[in-house]
Coordinates of C-alpha atoms and ligand atoms in Angstrom, one line a residue:
N1 CA 0.0 0.0 0.0
L2 CA 2.7 2.5 -0.9
T3 CA 1.5 5.9 -2.0
A4 CA 3.6 8.9 -2.8
E5 CA 2.4 10.5 0.5
S6 CA 3.1 7.6 2.7
H7 CA 6.3 6.4 1.2
R8 CA 8.4 6.5 4.3
I9 CA 9.7 3.6 6.4
P10 CA 10.7 3.6 10.0
L11 CA 14.2 3.7 11.2
S12 CA 15.4 1.9 14.4
D13 CA 15.9 5.2 16.3
G14 CA 12.3 6.4 15.9
N15 CA 12.9 8.5 12.8
S16 CA 11.7 7.6 9.3
I17 CA 13.2 7.7 5.8
P18 CA 11.4 8.3 2.5
L19 CA 11.7 5.2 0.3
L20 CA 12.6 7.2 -2.8
G21 CA 15.4 9.9 -2.8
L22 CA 17.3 11.8 -5.4
G23 CA 20.9 10.8 -5.9
T24 CA 23.2 13.7 -6.7
Y25 CA 26.5 12.2 -7.8
A26 CA 27.5 13.5 -11.2
D27 CA 31.1 13.8 -12.5
P28 CA 32.0 17.4 -11.7
Q29 CA 34.3 17.6 -14.8
K30 CA 31.4 16.7 -17.1
T31 CA 28.5 18.4 -15.4
P32 CA 27.6 22.1 -15.9
K33 CA 27.5 24.2 -12.7
G34 CA 24.0 24.7 -11.4
S35 CA 22.7 21.4 -12.8
C36 CA 22.4 19.9 -9.4
L37 CA 20.7 23.0 -8.0
E38 CA 18.0 22.8 -10.8
A39 CA 17.6 19.1 -10.4
V40 CA 17.0 19.3 -6.6
K41 CA 14.4 22.0 -7.1
I42 CA 12.6 20.1 -9.8
A43 CA 12.7 17.0 -7.6
I44 CA 11.2 18.8 -4.7
D45 CA 8.4 20.2 -6.9
A46 CA 7.8 16.7 -8.2
G47 CA 7.3 15.4 -4.6
Y48 CA 10.7 14.1 -3.6
R49 CA 11.5 14.8 0.0
H50 CA 14.8 12.7 0.3
I51 CA 18.0 13.9 -1.2
D52 CA 21.2 11.9 -1.1
G53 CA 24.5 13.9 -1.3
A54 CA 28.1 14.0 -0.1
F55 CA 30.9 16.5 0.5
V56 CA 32.9 14.5 -2.0
Y57 CA 30.3 15.1 -4.8
Y58 CA 31.5 18.7 -5.0
N59 CA 27.9 20.0 -5.3
E60 CA 26.6 19.9 -1.8
H61 CA 26.4 23.8 -1.9
E62 CA 23.9 23.5 -4.7
V63 CA 21.8 20.9 -2.8
G64 CA 21.7 23.3 0.2
Q65 CA 20.8 26.2 -2.0
A66 CA 17.9 24.3 -3.6
I67 CA 16.5 23.2 -0.3
R68 CA 16.8 26.7 1.1
E69 CA 15.1 28.3 -1.9
K70 CA 12.2 25.9 -1.8
I71 CA 11.8 26.6 2.0
A72 CA 11.9 30.4 1.2
E73 CA 9.3 29.9 -1.5
G74 CA 7.0 28.2 1.1
K75 CA 6.9 25.0 -0.9
I76 CA 8.3 23.0 2.0
K77 CA 9.5 23.3 5.5
R78 CA 12.9 22.1 6.7
E79 CA 11.4 19.2 8.5
D80 CA 9.7 17.9 5.3
I81 CA 13.2 17.3 3.8
F82 CA 15.4 14.3 4.5
Y83 CA 19.0 15.0 3.6
C84 CA 21.7 12.3 3.8
G85 CA 25.3 13.5 4.0
K86 CA 28.5 11.4 4.1
L87 CA 31.7 11.3 6.1
W88 CA 34.6 10.9 3.6
N89 CA 37.5 8.5 3.9
T90 CA 40.0 11.1 4.9
C91 CA 38.0 12.1 8.0
H92 CA 37.7 8.9 10.0
P93 CA 39.9 9.9 13.0
P94 CA 37.3 10.5 15.7
E95 CA 38.5 14.1 16.3
L96 CA 37.7 15.0 12.7
V97 CA 34.2 13.6 12.5
R98 CA 32.3 16.5 14.1
P99 CA 34.3 19.3 12.4
T100 CA 33.7 17.5 9.1
L101 CA 30.0 17.4 9.6
E102 CA 30.0 21.0 10.7
K103 CA 31.8 21.9 7.4
T104 CA 29.1 20.1 5.5
L105 CA 26.4 22.0 7.4
K106 CA 28.2 25.2 6.6
I107 CA 28.3 24.3 2.9
L108 CA 24.6 23.4 3.0
Q109 CA 23.7 26.3 5.2
L110 CA 21.5 24.1 7.3
D111 CA 21.5 23.4 11.0
Y112 CA 21.4 19.6 10.8
V113 CA 21.4 16.6 8.4
D114 CA 18.7 14.0 8.7
L115 CA 21.2 11.2 8.2
Y116 CA 25.0 11.1 8.4
I117 CA 26.7 8.0 7.2
I118 CA 30.3 6.7 7.1
E119 CA 30.7 6.6 3.3
L120 CA 33.2 3.7 3.2
P121 CA 34.6 1.4 5.8
M122 CA 38.3 2.1 5.0
A123 CA 40.2 5.3 5.7
F124 CA 42.6 7.4 3.7
K125 CA 45.4 9.6 5.1
P126 CA 43.8 12.7 6.5
G127 CA 44.6 16.0 4.8
D128 CA 43.6 18.3 2.0
A129 CA 43.9 15.6 -0.7
L130 CA 40.6 13.7 -0.9
Y131 CA 42.3 10.9 -2.8
P132 CA 45.8 10.9 -1.3
K133 CA 48.4 9.0 -3.4
D134 CA 52.1 8.2 -3.0
E135 CA 54.7 8.8 -5.7
N136 CA 53.8 5.5 -7.3
G137 CA 50.2 6.5 -7.7
K138 CA 49.0 4.2 -4.9
F139 CA 46.4 5.3 -2.4
I140 CA 47.7 6.2 1.0
Y141 CA 45.5 4.4 3.6
H142 CA 45.2 5.2 7.2
E143 CA 45.0 3.0 10.3
T144 CA 41.8 3.8 12.1
D145 CA 39.4 2.2 14.5
L146 CA 35.9 2.1 12.9
C147 CA 34.4 1.8 16.4
A148 CA 36.1 5.0 17.5
T149 CA 34.8 6.7 14.4
W150 CA 31.3 5.4 15.2
E151 CA 31.5 6.8 18.7
A152 CA 32.2 10.2 17.2
M153 CA 29.2 9.7 14.9
E154 CA 27.1 9.0 18.0
A155 CA 28.3 12.3 19.6
C156 CA 27.1 14.1 16.4
K157 CA 23.6 12.7 16.9
D158 CA 23.7 13.6 20.6
A159 CA 24.7 17.2 19.6
G160 CA 21.7 17.4 17.2
L161 CA 23.9 17.8 14.1
A162 CA 22.6 14.6 12.6
K163 CA 19.1 13.2 13.4
S164 CA 20.2 9.7 12.5
I165 CA 23.5 7.9 11.8
G166 CA 24.3 5.1 9.6
V167 CA 27.0 3.5 7.3
S168 CA 27.6 2.8 3.6
N169 CA 29.5 0.0 1.8
F170 CA 29.7 -2.0 5.0
N171 CA 29.7 -5.8 4.9
R172 CA 28.2 -8.0 7.5
R173 CA 31.5 -8.3 9.4
Q174 CA 31.9 -4.6 9.6
L175 CA 28.3 -4.1 10.7
E176 CA 28.8 -6.7 13.4
M177 CA 31.9 -5.0 14.6
I178 CA 29.9 -1.8 15.3
M179 CA 26.9 -3.6 16.7
N180 CA 29.1 -5.7 19.1
K181 CA 31.0 -2.7 20.3
P182 CA 31.0 -2.5 24.1
G183 CA 29.0 0.5 25.2
L184 CA 27.2 1.0 21.9
K185 CA 24.8 3.9 22.2
Y186 CA 23.1 3.9 18.8
K187 CA 23.3 1.2 16.1
P188 CA 23.5 2.2 12.4
V189 CA 19.9 2.8 11.2
S190 CA 20.9 2.1 7.6
N191 CA 23.5 0.7 5.3
Q192 CA 23.8 2.3 1.8
V193 CA 25.1 -0.2 -0.7
E194 CA 24.7 -1.0 -4.4
C195 CA 21.4 -2.7 -4.9
H196 CA 19.3 -3.3 -8.1
P197 CA 17.9 -6.3 -10.0
Y198 CA 21.3 -7.4 -11.2
F199 CA 22.8 -7.1 -7.7
T200 CA 20.0 -7.9 -5.2
Q201 CA 22.1 -8.4 -2.1
P202 CA 20.0 -11.3 -0.7
K203 CA 22.3 -12.2 2.2
L204 CA 23.1 -8.7 3.3
L205 CA 19.4 -7.7 3.0
E206 CA 18.4 -10.7 5.2
F207 CA 21.0 -9.8 7.8
C208 CA 20.0 -6.2 7.8
R209 CA 16.3 -7.1 8.1
Q210 CA 17.1 -9.2 11.2
H211 CA 18.9 -6.3 12.8
D212 CA 16.5 -3.6 11.8
I213 CA 18.9 -1.8 9.5
V214 CA 17.4 -0.3 6.4
I215 CA 19.2 -0.9 3.1
V216 CA 19.5 2.1 1.0
G217 CA 20.2 1.0 -2.6
Y218 CA 22.6 3.1 -4.6
S219 CA 22.9 2.9 -8.4
P220 CA 19.4 1.5 -8.5
L221 CA 19.2 2.0 -12.2
G222 CA 22.6 0.4 -12.9
T223 CA 24.7 3.6 -12.8
S224 CA 25.6 6.1 -15.5
R225 CA 28.0 3.5 -17.0
D226 CA 30.9 5.9 -16.8
E227 CA 33.9 3.7 -17.6
S228 CA 36.2 5.7 -15.3
W229 CA 34.5 4.1 -12.2
V230 CA 31.9 1.6 -13.4
N231 CA 32.5 -2.0 -14.4
V232 CA 30.7 -1.9 -17.7
S233 CA 31.4 -5.6 -18.5
S234 CA 28.1 -6.2 -16.7
P235 CA 25.3 -5.6 -19.2
P236 CA 23.1 -2.4 -19.0
L237 CA 20.3 -3.0 -16.5
L238 CA 17.7 -0.9 -18.2
K239 CA 18.0 -2.9 -21.4
D240 CA 16.9 -6.1 -19.6
P241 CA 14.1 -7.9 -21.4
V242 CA 12.3 -9.0 -18.2
L243 CA 12.2 -5.4 -16.8
N244 CA 11.0 -4.1 -20.2
T245 CA 8.3 -6.8 -20.7
I246 CA 6.9 -6.2 -17.2
G247 CA 7.1 -2.5 -17.8
K248 CA 4.9 -2.8 -20.9
K249 CA 2.2 -4.5 -18.8
Y250 CA 1.9 -1.5 -16.5
N251 CA 2.8 1.2 -19.0
K252 CA 6.0 1.9 -17.1
T253 CA 9.6 2.0 -18.1
A254 CA 12.3 -0.5 -17.1
A255 CA 13.7 2.2 -14.8
Q256 CA 10.4 2.4 -13.0
I257 CA 10.1 -1.4 -12.7
A258 CA 13.7 -1.6 -11.3
L259 CA 12.9 1.1 -8.7
R260 CA 9.5 -0.3 -7.8
F261 CA 11.0 -3.8 -7.3
N262 CA 13.3 -2.4 -4.5
V263 CA 10.8 -0.2 -2.7
Q264 CA 8.2 -3.0 -2.7
R265 CA 10.7 -5.1 -0.7
G266 CA 11.5 -2.3 1.6
V267 CA 14.8 -1.2 0.0
V268 CA 15.1 2.6 -0.2
V269 CA 16.2 3.8 -3.7
I270 CA 18.2 6.9 -4.6
P271 CA 18.2 7.2 -8.4
K272 CA 20.3 10.0 -9.8
S273 CA 18.8 12.1 -12.6
F274 CA 19.5 15.7 -13.5
N275 CA 17.0 15.5 -16.4
P276 CA 13.5 17.0 -15.6
Q277 CA 11.6 14.4 -17.4
R278 CA 13.5 11.5 -15.9
I279 CA 13.4 13.0 -12.4
R280 CA 9.6 13.0 -12.6
E281 CA 9.5 9.6 -14.2
N282 CA 11.5 8.0 -11.4
F283 CA 9.0 9.3 -8.9
Q284 CA 6.0 7.7 -10.6
I285 CA 6.4 4.3 -8.9
F286 CA 3.7 4.5 -6.2
D287 CA 0.6 4.1 -8.4
F288 CA 1.1 0.4 -9.2
S289 CA 2.4 -2.8 -7.7
L290 CA 4.2 -5.9 -8.9
T291 CA 2.8 -9.3 -8.4
E292 CA 4.6 -11.9 -6.2
K293 CA 5.5 -13.8 -9.4
E294 CA 6.9 -10.7 -11.0
M295 CA 9.0 -9.9 -7.9
K296 CA 10.4 -13.5 -8.0
E297 CA 11.1 -13.1 -11.7
I298 CA 13.1 -9.9 -11.1
E299 CA 14.9 -11.4 -8.1
A300 CA 16.0 -14.2 -10.4
L301 CA 17.9 -11.6 -12.6
N302 CA 20.5 -11.3 -9.8
K303 CA 24.0 -11.8 -11.3
N304 CA 26.0 -11.1 -8.2
V305 CA 28.2 -8.7 -10.1
R306 CA 28.8 -5.2 -9.0
Y307 CA 28.8 -2.2 -11.3
V308 CA 30.6 -0.2 -8.6
E309 CA 33.7 -2.2 -7.7
L310 CA 35.3 0.5 -5.5
L311 CA 38.7 -1.0 -6.3
M312 CA 40.4 1.5 -4.0
Ligands
NAP1 P1 21.8 5.4 -11.0 O1 20.9 6.2 -10.2 O2 21.6 3.9 -11.0 O3 21.8 5.9 -12.5 C1 22.1 7.2 -12.9 C2 22.1 7.2 -14.4 O4 20.9 6.8 -14.9 C3 22.4 8.6 -14.9 O5 23.2 8.5 -16.0 C4 21.0 9.2 -15.3 O6 21.1 10.1 -16.3 C5 20.3 7.9 -15.7 N1 18.9 7.9 -15.5 C6 18.2 8.4 -14.5 N2 16.9 8.1 -14.6 C7 16.7 7.4 -15.7 C8 15.6 6.9 -16.4 N3 14.3 7.0 -15.8 N4 15.8 6.2 -17.5 C9 17.0 6.1 -18.1 N5 18.1 6.6 -17.5 C10 18.0 7.2 -16.3 O7 23.4 5.6 -10.6 P2 24.3 6.3 -9.5 O8 24.3 7.8 -9.7 O9 25.5 5.5 -9.5 O10 23.6 6.0 -8.1 C11 22.6 6.9 -7.6 C12 23.1 7.7 -6.4 O11 23.5 6.8 -5.4 C13 24.3 8.6 -6.6 O12 23.9 9.7 -7.4 C14 24.7 8.8 -5.2 O13 23.9 9.8 -4.6 C15 24.6 7.4 -4.6 N6 25.8 6.6 -4.7 C16 26.4 6.3 -3.5 C17 27.6 5.5 -3.4 C18 28.2 5.2 -2.1 O14 29.4 4.7 -2.2 N7 27.6 5.4 -1.0 C19 28.1 5.0 -4.6 C20 27.4 5.3 -5.8 C21 26.3 6.1 -5.8 P3 20.3 11.6 -16.3 O15 20.9 12.3 -15.1 O16 20.7 12.2 -17.6 O17 18.9 11.3 -16.2

């Protein structure tokens, strides 16, 4: 019974998260300035209330501006919006966590984020370089204690700078490490990972369900297929015959079927589009439902191959 108005699911800390959000990662070299600003405003007008962003996407200032403009217009109130920000790899040492979130809030010009997540479980050397490399072009990693990073995340929630805290790209072992931490105050409410019909995450999804951790599925449409960071040897998701055939039945696109599949099984989706028509299209997934047989057919498309290999 998902409707556009009621498309939120509860988080373990008492807050809730909209099942559909707008992803905002676009290659800064190839994307005209202001595209993200326009996209977020169009999305809010179309009904989106959840925006997924990050400091490392280089457009967080545009996201903040769009949200503030829509509030000033009277279209929304701050509390209607759910913004997720991310702690980058160079900022894992516990003493850097709060200042990093404060920097994000300054860029956004907002008082709090709704969700703050550790973007990746491994750390890079702290400093100005976001992708620090040695003279041989190898990434410079940094010894950190994820549990200490998590305690600093908990302090951000206590300080009211983040309403909820979670993680991203964590596997079961890494989640368990946090959840078994002595003196744990808040467990991660969510884990943002790649998730779509070709990478359905059956085991992680089951584990997270058991522990009341919401899966937020990134690259839910199979990415932009940018060869600089995407494994394009896996076929394009949206060309899949099963998704297209099911789409015809409901007068929906393969993209809408892929998104509906995830939200119908309780997985939050954050498709990225900066195109007005596709932003609206991706929101039109609450006026139909897939049958149990169709859900099974789509589940069977799983190839267990990631588009986003994150080789670093
Ligand atoms: P995605 O949402 O699966 O796909 C985006 C691509 O699909 C873009 O090229 C977009 O182009 C196109 N598109 C959008 N709607 C479409 C439609 N209805 N029909 C056909 N094509 C469509 O990929 P993603 O950007 O990799 O993932 C989404 C978001 O997840 C990111 O933006 C980011 O916020 C987050 N993310 C997080 C992590 C992490 O490590 N935590 C990693 C990757 C992504 P147009 O813009 O031209 O429409």
